[in-house]
Tab-separated table of C-alpha atoms in Angstrom:
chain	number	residue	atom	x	y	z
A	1	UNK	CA	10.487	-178.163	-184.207
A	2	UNK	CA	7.067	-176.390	-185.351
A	3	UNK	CA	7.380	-175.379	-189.247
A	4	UNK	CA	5.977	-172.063	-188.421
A	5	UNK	CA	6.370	-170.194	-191.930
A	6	UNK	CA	5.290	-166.605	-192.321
A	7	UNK	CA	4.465	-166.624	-188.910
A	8	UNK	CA	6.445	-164.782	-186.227
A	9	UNK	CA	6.617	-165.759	-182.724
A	10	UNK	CA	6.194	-162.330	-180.487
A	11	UNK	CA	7.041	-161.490	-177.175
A	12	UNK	CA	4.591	-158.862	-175.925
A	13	UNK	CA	2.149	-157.688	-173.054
A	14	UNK	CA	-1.086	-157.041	-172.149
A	15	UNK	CA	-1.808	-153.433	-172.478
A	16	UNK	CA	-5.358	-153.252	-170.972
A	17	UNK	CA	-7.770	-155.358	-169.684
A	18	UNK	CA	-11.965	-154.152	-169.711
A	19	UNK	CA	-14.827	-155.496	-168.177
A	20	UNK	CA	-17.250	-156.446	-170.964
A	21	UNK	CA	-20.128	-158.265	-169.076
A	22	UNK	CA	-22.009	-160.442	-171.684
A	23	UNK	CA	-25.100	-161.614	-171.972
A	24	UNK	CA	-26.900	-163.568	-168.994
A	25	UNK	CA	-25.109	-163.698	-166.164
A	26	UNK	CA	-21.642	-163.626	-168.380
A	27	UNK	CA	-18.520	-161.997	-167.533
A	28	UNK	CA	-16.628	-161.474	-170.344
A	29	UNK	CA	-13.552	-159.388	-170.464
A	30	UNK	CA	-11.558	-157.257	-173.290
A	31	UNK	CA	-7.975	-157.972	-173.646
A	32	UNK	CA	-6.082	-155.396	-175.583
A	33	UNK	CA	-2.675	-156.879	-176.448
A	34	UNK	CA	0.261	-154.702	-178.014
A	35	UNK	CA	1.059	-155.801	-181.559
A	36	UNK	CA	1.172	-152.786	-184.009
A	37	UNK	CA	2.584	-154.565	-186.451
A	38	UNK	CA	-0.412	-156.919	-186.334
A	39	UNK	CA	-2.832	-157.297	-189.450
A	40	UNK	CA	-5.819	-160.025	-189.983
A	41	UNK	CA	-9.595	-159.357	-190.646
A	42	UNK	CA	-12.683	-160.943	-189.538
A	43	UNK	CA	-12.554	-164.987	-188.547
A	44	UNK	CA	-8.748	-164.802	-188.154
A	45	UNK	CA	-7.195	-165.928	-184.811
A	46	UNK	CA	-4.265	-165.787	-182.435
A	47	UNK	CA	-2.129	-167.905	-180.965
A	48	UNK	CA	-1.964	-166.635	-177.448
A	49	UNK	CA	0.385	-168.357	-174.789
A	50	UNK	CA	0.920	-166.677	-171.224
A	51	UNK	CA	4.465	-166.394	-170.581
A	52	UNK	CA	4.925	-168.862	-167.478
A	53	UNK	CA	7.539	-171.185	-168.666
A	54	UNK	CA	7.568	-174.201	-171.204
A	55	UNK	CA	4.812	-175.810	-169.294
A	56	UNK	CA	2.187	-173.245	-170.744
A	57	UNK	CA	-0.036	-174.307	-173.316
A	58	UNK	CA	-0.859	-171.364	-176.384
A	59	UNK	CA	-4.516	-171.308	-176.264
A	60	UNK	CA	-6.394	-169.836	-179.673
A	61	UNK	CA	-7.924	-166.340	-179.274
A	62	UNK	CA	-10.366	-165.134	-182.251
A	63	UNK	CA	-9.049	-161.510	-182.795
A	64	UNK	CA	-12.184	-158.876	-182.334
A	65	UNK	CA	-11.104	-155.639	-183.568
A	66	UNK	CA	-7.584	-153.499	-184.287
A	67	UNK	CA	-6.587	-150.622	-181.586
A	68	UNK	CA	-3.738	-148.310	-182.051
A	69	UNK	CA	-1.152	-150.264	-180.502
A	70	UNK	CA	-2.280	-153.541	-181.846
A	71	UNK	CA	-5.672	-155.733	-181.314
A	72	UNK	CA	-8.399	-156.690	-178.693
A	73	UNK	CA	-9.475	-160.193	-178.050
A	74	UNK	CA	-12.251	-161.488	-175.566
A	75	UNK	CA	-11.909	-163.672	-172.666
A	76	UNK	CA	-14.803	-165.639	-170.985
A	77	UNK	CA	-14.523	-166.864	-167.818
A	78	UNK	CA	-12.161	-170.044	-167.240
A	79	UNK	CA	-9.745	-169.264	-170.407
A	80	UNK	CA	-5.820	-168.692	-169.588
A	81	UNK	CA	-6.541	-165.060	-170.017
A	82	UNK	CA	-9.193	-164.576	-168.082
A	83	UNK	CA	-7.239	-163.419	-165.408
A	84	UNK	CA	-3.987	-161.139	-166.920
A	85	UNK	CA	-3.709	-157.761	-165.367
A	86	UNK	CA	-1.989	-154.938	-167.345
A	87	UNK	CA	1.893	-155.879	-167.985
A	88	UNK	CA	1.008	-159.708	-168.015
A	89	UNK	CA	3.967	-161.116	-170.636
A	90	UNK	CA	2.300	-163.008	-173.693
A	91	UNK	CA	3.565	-164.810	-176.416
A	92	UNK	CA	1.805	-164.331	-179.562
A	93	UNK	CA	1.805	-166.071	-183.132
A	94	UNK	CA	-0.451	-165.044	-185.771
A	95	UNK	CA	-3.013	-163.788	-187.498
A	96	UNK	CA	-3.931	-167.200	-188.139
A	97	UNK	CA	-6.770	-169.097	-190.744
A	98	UNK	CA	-9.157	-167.810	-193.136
A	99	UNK	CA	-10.293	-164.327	-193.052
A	100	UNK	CA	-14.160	-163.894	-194.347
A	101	UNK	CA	-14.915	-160.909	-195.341
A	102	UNK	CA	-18.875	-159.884	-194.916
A	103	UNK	CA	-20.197	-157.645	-197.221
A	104	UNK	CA	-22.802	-154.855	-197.013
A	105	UNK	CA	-25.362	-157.824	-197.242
A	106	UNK	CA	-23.994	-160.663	-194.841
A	107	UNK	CA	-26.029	-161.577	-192.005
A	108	UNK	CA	-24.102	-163.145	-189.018
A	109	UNK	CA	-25.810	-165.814	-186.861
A	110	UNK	CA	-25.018	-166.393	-183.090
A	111	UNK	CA	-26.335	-167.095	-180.064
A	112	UNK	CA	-26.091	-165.711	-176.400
A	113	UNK	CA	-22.940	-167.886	-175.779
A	114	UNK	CA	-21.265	-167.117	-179.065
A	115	UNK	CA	-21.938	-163.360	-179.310
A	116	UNK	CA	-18.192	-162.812	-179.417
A	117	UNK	CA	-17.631	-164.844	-182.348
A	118	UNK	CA	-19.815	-162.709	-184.377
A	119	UNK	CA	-18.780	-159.113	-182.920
A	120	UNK	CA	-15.607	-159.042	-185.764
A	121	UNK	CA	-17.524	-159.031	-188.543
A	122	UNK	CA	-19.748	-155.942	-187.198
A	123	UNK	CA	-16.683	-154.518	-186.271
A	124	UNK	CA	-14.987	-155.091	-190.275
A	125	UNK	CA	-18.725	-154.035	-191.504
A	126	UNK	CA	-20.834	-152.189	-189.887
A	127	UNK	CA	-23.634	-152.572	-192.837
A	128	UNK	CA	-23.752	-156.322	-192.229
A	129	UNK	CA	-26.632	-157.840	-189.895
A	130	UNK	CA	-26.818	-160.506	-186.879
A	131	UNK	CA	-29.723	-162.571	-185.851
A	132	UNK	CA	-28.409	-163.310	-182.467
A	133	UNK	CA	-30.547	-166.591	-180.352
A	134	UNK	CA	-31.128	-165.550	-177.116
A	135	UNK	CA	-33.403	-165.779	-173.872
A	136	UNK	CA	-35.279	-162.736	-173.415
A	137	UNK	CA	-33.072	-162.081	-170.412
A	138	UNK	CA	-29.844	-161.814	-172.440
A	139	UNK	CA	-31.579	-159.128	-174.144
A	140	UNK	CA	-30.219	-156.550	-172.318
A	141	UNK	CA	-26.801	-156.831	-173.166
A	142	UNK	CA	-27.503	-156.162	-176.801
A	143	UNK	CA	-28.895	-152.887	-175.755
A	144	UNK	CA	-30.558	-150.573	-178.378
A	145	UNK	CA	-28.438	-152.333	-181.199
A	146	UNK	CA	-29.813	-151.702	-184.468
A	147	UNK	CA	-27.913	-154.175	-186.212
A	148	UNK	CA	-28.691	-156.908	-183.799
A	149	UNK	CA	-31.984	-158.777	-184.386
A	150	UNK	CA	-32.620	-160.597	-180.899
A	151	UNK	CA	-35.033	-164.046	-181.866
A	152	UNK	CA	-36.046	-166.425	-179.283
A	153	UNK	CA	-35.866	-170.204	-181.534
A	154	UNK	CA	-34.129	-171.441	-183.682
A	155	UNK	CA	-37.861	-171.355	-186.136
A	156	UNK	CA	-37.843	-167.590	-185.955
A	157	UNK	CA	-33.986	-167.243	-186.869
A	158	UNK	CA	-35.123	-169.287	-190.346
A	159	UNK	CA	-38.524	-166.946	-190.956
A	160	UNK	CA	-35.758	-163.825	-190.493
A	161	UNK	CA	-33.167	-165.237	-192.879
A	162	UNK	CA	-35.936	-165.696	-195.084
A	163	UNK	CA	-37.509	-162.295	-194.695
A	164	UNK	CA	-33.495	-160.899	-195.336
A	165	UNK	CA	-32.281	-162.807	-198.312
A	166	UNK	CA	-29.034	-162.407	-197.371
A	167	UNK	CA	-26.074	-162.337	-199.869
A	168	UNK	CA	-23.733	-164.545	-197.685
A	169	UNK	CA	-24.400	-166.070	-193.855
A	170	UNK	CA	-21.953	-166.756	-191.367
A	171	UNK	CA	-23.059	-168.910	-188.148
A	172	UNK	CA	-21.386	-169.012	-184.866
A	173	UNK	CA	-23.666	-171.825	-183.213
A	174	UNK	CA	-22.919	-174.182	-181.199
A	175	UNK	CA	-23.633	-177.615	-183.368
A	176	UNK	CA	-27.053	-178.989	-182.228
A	177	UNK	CA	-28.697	-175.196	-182.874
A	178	UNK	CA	-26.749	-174.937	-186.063
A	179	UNK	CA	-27.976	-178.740	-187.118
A	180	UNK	CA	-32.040	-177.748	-185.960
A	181	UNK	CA	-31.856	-174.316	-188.362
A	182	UNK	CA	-29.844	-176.274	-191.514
A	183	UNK	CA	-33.162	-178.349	-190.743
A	184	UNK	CA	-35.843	-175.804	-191.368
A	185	UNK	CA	-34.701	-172.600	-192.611
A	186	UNK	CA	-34.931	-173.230	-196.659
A	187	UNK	CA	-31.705	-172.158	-197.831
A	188	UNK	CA	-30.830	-170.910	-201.411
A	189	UNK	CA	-28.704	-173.424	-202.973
A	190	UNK	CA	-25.468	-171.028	-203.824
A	191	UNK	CA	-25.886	-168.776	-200.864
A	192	UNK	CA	-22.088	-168.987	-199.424
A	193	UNK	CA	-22.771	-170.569	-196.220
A	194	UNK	CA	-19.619	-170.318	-193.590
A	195	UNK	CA	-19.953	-172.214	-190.133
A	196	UNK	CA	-17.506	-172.071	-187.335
A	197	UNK	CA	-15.576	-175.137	-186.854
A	198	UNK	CA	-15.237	-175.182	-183.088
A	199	UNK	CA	-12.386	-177.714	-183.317
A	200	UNK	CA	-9.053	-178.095	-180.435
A	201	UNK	CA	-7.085	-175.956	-181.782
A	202	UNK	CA	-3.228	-176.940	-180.596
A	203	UNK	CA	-0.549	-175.080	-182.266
A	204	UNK	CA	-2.387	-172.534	-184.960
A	205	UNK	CA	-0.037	-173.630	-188.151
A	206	UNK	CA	-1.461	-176.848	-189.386
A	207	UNK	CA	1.657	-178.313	-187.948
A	208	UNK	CA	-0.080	-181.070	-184.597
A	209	UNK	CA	-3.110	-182.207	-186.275
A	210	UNK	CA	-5.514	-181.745	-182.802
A	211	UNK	CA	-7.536	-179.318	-184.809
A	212	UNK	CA	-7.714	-181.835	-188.266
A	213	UNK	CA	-11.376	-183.145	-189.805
A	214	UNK	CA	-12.424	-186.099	-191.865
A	215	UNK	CA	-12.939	-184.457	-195.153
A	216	UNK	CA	-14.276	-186.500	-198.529
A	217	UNK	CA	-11.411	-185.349	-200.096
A	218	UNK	CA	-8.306	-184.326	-198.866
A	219	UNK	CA	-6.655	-187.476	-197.665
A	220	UNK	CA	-5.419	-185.929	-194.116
A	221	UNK	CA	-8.585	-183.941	-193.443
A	222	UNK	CA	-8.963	-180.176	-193.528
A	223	UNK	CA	-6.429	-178.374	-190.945
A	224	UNK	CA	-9.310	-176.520	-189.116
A	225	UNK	CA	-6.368	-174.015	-188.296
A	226	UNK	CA	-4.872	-172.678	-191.543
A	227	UNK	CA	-9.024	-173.858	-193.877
A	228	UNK	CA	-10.977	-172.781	-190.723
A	229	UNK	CA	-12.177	-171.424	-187.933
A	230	UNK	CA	-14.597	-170.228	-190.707
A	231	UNK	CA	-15.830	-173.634	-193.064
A	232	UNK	CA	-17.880	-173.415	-196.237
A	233	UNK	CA	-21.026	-175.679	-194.552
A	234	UNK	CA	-20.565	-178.656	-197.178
A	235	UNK	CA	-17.216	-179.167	-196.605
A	236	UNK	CA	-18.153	-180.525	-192.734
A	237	UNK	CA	-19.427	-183.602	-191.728
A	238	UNK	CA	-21.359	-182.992	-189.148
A	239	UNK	CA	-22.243	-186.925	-188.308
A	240	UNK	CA	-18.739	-188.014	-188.191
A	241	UNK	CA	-17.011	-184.988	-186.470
A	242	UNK	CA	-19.503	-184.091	-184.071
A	243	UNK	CA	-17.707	-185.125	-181.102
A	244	UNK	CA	-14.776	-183.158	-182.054
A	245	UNK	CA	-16.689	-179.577	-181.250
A	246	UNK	CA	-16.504	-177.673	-178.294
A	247	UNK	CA	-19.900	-176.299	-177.046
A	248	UNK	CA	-19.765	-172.738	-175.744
A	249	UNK	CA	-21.621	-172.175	-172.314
């Protein structure tokens, strides 16, 4: 049995479910699950398994923002929520992982695929900025977002980071983009530097391994699950673990 600690195992429902769109041609949807009880900030995730019998798989759900009867998470197209209705029974463990908290003067970095990931920490702090990649296309989505600053390569997303001289950064990039910026954006030695470690993510408690990377030096790796989503950059190897990553569409 699963050594699930702190972490209770709920039996709930799907309260809502809203059409979000996304940029491109993406249709993303808003899930809002009830869980009052329910508390986590930005980077944590959920454990979210539809309730259709043992033969279900829990699939990991990064939690966007708190509602009154509990919290809202995002589904693109193809995940196992994708397709609840209102009354769909979940099962639920969490918050799960590392919460970072932005400040006034974080800037978050994402890209058209990965706008999601980023939306929390506007959502926690509506000060901090995002540099978002996108195709002029996906622009519209973003609408007349102040704190959204739209570039087109991965060259302008370093000048703007240099331009902002942010206090912390937080990328949500799929690995080749976030591999071409570490290689030209200049980046201030002790600037706190948190990438998101698109990993399998099985169980959410540290407890199957699916989610583990090599790590210099803990022995077992770093549980992606309980260290992660959000990494300090230095602490991945990039090389090594690269085919461990999921690539959002």
């Amino acid at each position: 049995s699963m050594p699930f600690k702190h972490n209770n195992i709920v039996e709930t429902r799907v309260l809502e479910v809203r059409e979000l769109g996304g940029p491109g041609k993406r249709c993303w949807k808003e899930i809002l699950v009830e869980y009052p009880e329910i508390s986590f900030g930005p980077g944590q995730f959920v454990m979210i398994r539809m309730d259709c019998g043992p033969t279900c798989w829990a699939y990991p759900y990064m939690l966007q923002k708190r509602t009154d009867q509990g919290f809202a998470v995002c589904a693109v197209e193809h995940s196992s929520l994708y397709e609840a209705q209102p009354g769909t029974p979940l099962v639920v463990w969490g918050a799960n992982g590392r919460a970072v908290r932005p400040g006034a003067d974080t800037v978050v970095l994402s890209q058209s695929a990965t706008w999601f990931l980023a939306a929390p920490f506007l959502e926690a702090e509506p000060r901090c900025r995002q540099i978002m990649l996108c195709d002029p296309m996906d622009r519209e989505f973003l609408g007349k977002n102040p704190s959204v600053r739209p570039v087109e390569s991965v060259e302008e997303m370093a000048r703007e980071l240099e331009l902002t001289r942010p206090g912390a950064v937080a990328a949500a990039l799929n690995i080749p983009v976030l591999l071409k910026l570490t290689a030209v954006w200049d980046r201030p030695q002790h600037l706190p530097f948190d990438v998101f470690a698109a990993t399998r993510i099985s169980c959410g408690v540290g407890g199957c391994k699916s989610c583990y990377l090599h790590s210099q030096s803990i022995r077992l790796g770093i549980p992606v699950c309980c260290s992660g989503p959000y990494l300090p950059y230095e602490r991945v190897d990039f090389e090594t673990d690269r085919r461990c990553f999921h690539t959002f569409e």
